[in-house]
PDB file of N, CA, C and O in Angstrom:
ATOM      1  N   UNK A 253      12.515 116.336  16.554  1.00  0.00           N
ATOM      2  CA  UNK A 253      13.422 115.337  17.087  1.00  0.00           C
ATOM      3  C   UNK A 253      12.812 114.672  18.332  1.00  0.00           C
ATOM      4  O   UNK A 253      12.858 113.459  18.539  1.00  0.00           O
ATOM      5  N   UNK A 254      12.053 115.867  19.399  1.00  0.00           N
ATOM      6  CA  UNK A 254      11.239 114.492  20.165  1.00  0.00           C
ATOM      7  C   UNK A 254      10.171 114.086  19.852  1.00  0.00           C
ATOM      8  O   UNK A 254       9.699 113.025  20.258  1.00  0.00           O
ATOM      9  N   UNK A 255       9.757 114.674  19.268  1.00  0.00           N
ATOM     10  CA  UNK A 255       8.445 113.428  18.867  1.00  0.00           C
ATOM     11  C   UNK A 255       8.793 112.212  18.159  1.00  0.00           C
ATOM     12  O   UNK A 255       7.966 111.300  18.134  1.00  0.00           O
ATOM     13  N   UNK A 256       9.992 112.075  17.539  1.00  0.00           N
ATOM     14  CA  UNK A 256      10.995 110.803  16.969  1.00  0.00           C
ATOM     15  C   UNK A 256      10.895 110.089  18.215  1.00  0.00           C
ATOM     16  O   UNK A 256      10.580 108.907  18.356  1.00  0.00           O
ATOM     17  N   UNK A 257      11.124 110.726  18.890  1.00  0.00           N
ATOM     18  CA  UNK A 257      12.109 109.789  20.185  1.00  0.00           C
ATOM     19  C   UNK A 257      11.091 109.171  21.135  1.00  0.00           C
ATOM     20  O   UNK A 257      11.355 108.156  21.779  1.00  0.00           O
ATOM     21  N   UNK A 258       9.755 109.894  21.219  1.00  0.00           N
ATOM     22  CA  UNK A 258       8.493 109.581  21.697  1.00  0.00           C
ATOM     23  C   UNK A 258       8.415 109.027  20.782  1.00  0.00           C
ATOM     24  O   UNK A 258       9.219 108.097  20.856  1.00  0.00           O
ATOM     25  N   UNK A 259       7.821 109.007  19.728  1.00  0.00           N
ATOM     26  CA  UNK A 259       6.985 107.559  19.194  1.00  0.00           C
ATOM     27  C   UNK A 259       7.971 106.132  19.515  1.00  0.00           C
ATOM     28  O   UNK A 259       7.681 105.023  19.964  1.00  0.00           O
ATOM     29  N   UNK A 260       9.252 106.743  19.055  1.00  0.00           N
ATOM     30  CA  UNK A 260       9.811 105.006  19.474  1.00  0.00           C
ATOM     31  C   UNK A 260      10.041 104.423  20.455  1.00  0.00           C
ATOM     32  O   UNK A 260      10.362 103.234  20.472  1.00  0.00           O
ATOM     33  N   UNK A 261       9.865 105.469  21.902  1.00  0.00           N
ATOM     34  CA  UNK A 261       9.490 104.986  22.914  1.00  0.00           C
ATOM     35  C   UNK A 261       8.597 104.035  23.256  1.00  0.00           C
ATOM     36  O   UNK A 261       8.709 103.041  23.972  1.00  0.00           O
ATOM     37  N   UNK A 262       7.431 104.611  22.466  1.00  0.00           N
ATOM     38  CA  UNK A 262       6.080 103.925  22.477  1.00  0.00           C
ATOM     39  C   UNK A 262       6.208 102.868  21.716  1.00  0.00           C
ATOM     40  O   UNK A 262       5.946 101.771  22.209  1.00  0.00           O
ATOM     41  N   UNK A 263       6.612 102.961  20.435  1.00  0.00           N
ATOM     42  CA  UNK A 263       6.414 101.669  19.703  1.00  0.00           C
ATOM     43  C   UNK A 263       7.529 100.678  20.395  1.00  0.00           C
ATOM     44  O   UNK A 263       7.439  99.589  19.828  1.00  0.00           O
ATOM     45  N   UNK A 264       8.462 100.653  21.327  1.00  0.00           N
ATOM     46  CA  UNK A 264       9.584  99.933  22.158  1.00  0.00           C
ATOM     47  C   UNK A 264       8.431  98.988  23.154  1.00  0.00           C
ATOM     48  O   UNK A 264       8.175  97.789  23.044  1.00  0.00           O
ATOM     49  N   UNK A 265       7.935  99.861  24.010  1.00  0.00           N
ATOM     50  CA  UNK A 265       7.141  99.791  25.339  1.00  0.00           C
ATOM     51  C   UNK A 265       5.820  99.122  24.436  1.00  0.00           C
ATOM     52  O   UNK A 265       5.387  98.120  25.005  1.00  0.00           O
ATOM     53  N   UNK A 266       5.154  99.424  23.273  1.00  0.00           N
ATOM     54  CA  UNK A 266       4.593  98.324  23.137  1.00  0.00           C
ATOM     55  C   UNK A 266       4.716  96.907  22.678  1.00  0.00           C
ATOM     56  O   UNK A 266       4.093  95.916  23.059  1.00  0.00           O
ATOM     57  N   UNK A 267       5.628  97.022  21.803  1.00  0.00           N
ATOM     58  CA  UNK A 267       6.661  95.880  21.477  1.00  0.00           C
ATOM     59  C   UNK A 267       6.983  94.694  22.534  1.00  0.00           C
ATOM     60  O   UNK A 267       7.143  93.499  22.282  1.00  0.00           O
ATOM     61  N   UNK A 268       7.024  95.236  23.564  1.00  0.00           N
ATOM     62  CA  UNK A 268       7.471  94.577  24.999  1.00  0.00           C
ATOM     63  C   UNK A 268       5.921  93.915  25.122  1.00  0.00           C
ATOM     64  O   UNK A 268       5.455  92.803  24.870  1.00  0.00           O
ATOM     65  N   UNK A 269       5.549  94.765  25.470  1.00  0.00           N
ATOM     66  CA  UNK A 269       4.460  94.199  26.125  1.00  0.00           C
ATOM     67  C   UNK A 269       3.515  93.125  25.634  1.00  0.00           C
ATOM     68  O   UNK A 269       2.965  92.316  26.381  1.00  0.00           O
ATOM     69  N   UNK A 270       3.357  93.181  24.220  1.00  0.00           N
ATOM     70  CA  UNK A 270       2.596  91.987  23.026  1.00  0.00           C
ATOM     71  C   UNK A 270       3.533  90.561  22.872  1.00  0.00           C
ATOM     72  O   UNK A 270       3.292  89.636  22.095  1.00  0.00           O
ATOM     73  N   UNK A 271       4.764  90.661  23.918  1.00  0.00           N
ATOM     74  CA  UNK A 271       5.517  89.708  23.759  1.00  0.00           C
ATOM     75  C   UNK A 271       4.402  88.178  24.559  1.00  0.00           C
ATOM     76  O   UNK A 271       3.521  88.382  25.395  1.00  0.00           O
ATOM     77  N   UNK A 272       4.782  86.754  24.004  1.00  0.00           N
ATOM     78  CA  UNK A 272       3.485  86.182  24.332  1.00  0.00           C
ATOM     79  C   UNK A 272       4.424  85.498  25.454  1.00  0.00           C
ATOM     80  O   UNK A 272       5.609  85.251  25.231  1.00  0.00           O
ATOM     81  N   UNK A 273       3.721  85.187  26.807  1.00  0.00           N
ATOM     82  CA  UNK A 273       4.513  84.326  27.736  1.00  0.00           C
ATOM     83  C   UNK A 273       3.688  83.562  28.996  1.00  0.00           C
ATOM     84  O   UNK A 273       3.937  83.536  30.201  1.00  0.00           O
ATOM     85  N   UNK A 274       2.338  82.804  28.015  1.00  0.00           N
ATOM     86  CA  UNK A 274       1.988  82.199  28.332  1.00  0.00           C
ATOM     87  C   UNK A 274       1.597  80.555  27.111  1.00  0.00           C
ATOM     88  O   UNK A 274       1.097  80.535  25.987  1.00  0.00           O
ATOM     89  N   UNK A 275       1.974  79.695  27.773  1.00  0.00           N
ATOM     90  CA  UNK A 275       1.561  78.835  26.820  1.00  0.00           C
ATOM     91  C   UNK A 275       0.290  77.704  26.732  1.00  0.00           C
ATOM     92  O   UNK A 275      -0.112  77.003  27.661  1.00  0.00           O
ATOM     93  N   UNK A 276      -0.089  77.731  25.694  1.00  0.00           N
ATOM     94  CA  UNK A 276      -1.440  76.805  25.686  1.00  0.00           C
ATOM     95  C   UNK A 276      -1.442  75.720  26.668  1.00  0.00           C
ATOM     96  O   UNK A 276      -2.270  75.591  27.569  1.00  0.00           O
ATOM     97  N   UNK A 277      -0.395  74.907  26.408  1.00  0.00           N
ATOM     98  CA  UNK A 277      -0.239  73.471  27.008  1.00  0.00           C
ATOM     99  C   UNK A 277      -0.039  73.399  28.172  1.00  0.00           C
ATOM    100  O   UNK A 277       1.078  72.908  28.013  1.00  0.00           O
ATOM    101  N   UNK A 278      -0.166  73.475  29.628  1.00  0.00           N
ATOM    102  CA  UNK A 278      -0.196  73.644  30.765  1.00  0.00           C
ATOM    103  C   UNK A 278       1.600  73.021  31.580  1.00  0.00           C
ATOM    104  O   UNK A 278       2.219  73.429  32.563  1.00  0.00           O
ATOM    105  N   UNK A 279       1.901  71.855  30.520  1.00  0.00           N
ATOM    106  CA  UNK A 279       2.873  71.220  30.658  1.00  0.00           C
ATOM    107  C   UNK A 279       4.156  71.919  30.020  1.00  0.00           C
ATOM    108  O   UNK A 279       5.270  71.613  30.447  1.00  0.00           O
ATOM    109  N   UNK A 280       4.005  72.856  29.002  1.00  0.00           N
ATOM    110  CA  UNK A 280       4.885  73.427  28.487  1.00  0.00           C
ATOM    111  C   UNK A 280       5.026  75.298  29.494  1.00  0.00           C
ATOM    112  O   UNK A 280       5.848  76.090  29.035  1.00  0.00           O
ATOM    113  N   UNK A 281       4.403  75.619  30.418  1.00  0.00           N
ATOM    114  CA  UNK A 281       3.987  76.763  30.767  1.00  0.00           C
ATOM    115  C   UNK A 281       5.129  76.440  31.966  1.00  0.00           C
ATOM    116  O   UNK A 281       4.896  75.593  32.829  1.00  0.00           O
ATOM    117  N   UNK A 282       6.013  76.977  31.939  1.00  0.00           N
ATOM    118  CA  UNK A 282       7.380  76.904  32.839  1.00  0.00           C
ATOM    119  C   UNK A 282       8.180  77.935  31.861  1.00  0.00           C
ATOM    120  O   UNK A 282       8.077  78.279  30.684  1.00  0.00           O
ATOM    121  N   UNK A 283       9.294  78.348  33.302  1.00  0.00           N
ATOM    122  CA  UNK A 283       9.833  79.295  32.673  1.00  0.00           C
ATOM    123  C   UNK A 283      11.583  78.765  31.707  1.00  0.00           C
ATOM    124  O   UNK A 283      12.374  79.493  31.108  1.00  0.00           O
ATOM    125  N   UNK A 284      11.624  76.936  31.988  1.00  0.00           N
ATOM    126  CA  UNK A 284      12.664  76.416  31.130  1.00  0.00           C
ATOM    127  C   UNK A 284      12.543  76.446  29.600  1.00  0.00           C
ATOM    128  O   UNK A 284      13.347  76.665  28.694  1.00  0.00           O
ATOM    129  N   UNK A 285      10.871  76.062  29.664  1.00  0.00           N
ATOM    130  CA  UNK A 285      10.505  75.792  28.361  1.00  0.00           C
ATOM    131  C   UNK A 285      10.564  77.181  27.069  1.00  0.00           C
ATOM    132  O   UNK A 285      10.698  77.200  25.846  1.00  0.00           O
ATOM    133  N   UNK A 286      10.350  78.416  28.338  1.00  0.00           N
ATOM    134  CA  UNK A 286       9.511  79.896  27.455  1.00  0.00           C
ATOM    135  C   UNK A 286      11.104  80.024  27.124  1.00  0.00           C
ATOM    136  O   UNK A 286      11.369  79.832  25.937  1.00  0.00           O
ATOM    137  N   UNK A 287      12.165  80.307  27.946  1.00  0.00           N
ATOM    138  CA  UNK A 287      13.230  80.441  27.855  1.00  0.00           C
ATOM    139  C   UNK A 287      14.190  79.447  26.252  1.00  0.00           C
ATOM    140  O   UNK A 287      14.882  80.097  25.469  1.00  0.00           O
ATOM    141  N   UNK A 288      14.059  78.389  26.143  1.00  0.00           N
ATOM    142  CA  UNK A 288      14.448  77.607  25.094  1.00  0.00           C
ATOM    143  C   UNK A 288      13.760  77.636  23.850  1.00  0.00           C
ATOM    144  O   UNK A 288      14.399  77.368  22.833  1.00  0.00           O
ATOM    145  N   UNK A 289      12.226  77.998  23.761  1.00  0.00           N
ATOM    146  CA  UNK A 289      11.377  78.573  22.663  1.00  0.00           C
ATOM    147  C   UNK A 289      11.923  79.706  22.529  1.00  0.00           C
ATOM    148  O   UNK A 289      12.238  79.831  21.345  1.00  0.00           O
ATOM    149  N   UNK A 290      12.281  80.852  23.293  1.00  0.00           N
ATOM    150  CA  UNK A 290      12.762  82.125  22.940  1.00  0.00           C
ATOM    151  C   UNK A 290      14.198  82.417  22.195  1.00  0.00           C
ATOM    152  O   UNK A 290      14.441  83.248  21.320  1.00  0.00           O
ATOM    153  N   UNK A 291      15.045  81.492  22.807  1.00  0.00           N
ATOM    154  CA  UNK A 291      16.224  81.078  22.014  1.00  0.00           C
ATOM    155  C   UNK A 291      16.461  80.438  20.873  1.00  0.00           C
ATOM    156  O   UNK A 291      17.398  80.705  20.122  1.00  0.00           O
ATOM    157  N   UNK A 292      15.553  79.492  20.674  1.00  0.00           N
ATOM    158  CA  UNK A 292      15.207  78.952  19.451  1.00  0.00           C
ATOM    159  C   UNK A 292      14.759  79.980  18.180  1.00  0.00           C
ATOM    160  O   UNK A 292      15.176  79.803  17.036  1.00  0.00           O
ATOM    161  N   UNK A 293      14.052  80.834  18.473  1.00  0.00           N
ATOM    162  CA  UNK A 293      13.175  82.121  17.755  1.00  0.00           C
ATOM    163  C   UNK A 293      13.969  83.239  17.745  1.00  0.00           C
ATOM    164  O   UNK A 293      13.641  84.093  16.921  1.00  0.00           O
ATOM    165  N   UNK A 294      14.750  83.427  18.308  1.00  0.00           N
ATOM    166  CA  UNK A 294      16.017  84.160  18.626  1.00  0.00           C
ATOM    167  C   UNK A 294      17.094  84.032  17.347  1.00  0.00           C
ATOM    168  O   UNK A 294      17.455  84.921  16.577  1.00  0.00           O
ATOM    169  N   UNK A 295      17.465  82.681  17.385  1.00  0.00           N
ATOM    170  CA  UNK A 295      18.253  81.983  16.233  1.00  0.00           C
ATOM    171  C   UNK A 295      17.689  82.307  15.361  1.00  0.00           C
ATOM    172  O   UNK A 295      18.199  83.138  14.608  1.00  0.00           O
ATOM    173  N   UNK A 296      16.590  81.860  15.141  1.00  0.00           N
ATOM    174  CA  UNK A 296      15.954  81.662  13.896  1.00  0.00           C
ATOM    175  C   UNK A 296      15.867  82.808  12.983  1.00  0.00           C
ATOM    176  O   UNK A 296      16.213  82.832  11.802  1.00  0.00           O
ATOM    177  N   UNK A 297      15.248  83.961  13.838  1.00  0.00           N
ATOM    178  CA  UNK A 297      15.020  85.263  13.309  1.00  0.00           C
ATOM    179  C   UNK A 297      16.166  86.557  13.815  1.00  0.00           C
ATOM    180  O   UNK A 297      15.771  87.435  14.583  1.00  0.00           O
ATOM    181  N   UNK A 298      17.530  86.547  13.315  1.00  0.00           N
ATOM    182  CA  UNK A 298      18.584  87.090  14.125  1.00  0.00           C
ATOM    183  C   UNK A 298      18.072  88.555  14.083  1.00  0.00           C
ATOM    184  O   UNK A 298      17.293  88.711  13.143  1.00  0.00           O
ATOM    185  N   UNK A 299      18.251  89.534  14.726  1.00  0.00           N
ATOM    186  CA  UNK A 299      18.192  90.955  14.944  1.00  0.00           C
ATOM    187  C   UNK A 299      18.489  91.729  13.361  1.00  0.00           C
ATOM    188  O   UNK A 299      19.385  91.584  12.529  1.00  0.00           O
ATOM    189  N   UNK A 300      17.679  92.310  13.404  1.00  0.00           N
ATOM    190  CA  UNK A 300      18.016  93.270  12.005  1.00  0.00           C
ATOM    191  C   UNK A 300      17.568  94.755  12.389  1.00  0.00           C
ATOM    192  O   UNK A 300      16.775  95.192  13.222  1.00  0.00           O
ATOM    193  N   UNK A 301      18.167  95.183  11.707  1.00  0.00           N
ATOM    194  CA  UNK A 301      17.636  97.114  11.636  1.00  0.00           C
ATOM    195  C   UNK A 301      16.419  97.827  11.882  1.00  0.00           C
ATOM    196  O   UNK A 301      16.291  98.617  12.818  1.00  0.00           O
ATOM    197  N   UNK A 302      15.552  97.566  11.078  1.00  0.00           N
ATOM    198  CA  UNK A 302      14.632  97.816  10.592  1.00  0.00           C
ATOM    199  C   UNK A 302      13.569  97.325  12.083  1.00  0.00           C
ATOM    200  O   UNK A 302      12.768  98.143  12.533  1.00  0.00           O
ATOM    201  N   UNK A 303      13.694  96.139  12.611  1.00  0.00           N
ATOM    202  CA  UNK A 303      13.389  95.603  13.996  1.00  0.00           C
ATOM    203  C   UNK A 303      11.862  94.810  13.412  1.00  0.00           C
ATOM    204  O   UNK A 303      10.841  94.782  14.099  1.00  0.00           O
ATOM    205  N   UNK A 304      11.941  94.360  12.386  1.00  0.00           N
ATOM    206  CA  UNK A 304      11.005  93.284  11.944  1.00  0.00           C
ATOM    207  C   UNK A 304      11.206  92.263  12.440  1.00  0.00           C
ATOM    208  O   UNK A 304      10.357  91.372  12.486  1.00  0.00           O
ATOM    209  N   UNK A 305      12.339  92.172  12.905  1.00  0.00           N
ATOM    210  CA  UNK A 305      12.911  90.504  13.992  1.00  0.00           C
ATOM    211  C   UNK A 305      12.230  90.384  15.120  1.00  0.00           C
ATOM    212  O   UNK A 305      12.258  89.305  15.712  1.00  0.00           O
ATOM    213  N   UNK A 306      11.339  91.693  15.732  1.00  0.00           N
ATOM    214  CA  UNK A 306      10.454  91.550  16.752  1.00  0.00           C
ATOM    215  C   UNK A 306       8.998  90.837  16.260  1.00  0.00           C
ATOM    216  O   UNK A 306       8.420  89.981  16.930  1.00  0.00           O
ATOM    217  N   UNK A 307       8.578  91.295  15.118  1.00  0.00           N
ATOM    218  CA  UNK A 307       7.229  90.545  14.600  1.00  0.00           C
ATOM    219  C   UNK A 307       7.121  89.171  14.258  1.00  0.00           C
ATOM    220  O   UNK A 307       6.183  88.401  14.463  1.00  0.00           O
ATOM    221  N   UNK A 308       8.581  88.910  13.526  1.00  0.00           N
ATOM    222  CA  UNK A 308       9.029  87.762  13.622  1.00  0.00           C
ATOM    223  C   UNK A 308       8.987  86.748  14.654  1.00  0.00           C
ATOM    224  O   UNK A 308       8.136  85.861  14.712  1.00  0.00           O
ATOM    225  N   UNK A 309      10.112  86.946  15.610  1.00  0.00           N
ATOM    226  CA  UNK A 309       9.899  86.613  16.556  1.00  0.00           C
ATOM    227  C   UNK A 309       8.445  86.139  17.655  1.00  0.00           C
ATOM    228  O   UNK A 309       8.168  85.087  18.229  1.00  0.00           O
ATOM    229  N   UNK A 310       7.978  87.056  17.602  1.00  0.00           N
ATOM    230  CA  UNK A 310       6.532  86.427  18.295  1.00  0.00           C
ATOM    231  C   UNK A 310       6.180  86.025  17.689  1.00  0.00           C
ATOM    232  O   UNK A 310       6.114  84.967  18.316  1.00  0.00           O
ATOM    233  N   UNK A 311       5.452  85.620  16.117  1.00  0.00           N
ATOM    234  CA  UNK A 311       5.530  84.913  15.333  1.00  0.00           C
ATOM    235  C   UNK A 311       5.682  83.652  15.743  1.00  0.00           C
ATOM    236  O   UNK A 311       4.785  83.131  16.406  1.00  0.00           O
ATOM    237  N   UNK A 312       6.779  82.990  15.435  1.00  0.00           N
ATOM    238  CA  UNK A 312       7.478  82.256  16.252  1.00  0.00           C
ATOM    239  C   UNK A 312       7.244  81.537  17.177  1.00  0.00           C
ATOM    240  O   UNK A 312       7.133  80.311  17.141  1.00  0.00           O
ATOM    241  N   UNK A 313       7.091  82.646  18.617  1.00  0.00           N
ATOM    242  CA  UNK A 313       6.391  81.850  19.515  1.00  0.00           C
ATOM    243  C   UNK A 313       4.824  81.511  19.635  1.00  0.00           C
ATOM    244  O   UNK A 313       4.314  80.764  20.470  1.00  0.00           O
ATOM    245  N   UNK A 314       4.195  82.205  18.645  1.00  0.00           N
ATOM    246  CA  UNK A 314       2.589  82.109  18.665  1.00  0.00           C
ATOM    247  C   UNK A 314       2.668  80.715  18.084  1.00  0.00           C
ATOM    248  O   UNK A 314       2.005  79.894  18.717  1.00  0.00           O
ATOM    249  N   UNK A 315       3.350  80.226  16.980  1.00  0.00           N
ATOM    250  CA  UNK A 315       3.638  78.661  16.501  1.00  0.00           C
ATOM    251  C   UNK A 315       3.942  77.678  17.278  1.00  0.00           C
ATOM    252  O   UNK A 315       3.536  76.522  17.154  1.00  0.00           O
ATOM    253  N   UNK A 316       4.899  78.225  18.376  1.00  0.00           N
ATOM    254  CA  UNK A 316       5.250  76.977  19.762  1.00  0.00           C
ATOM    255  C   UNK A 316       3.893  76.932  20.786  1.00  0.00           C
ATOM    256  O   UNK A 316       4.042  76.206  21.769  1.00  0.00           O
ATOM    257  N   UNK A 317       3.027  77.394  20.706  1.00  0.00           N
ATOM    258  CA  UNK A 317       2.344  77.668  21.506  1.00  0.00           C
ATOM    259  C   UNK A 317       1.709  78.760  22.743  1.00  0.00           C
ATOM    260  O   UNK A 317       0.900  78.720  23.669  1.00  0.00           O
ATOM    261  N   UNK A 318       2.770  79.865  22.005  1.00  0.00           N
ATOM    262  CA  UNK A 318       2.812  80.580  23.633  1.00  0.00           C
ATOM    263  C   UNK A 318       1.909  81.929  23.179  1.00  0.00           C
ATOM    264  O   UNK A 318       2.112  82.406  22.063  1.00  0.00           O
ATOM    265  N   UNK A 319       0.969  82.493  24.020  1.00  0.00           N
ATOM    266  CA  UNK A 319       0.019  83.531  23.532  1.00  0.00           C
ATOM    267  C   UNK A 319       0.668  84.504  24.605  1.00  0.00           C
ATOM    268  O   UNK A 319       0.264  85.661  24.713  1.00  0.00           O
TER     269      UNK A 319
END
């Protein structure tokens, strides 16, 4: 049972961290823009179980521009 709870710690904490929040375009690199791409990708890909809505999601923003 903890080693359950450790790995999904880890796979949480890396999850976070591969999130992209910088963007190519110098003009789009504000925090209005990351914020309204994230909501947009948010919508798009709603939360599910399984938490494939996270791969999704960056996904997503790797398409708007943001690494």
């Amino acid at each position: 049972m903890r080693s359950c709870i450790g790995i999904c710690l880890i796979y949480a904490l890396l999850g976070c961290s591969l999130y992209p929040d910088v963007n190519k375009d110098p003009a789009k690199n504000n925090k209005a823009t990351f914020q309204r791409d994230a909501i947009d990708c948010a919508q798009a890909y709603p939360e599910a179980g399984s938490g494939v809505h996270v791969r999704q999601r960056i996904n997503c923003m790797n398409l708007k521009g943001w690494y």
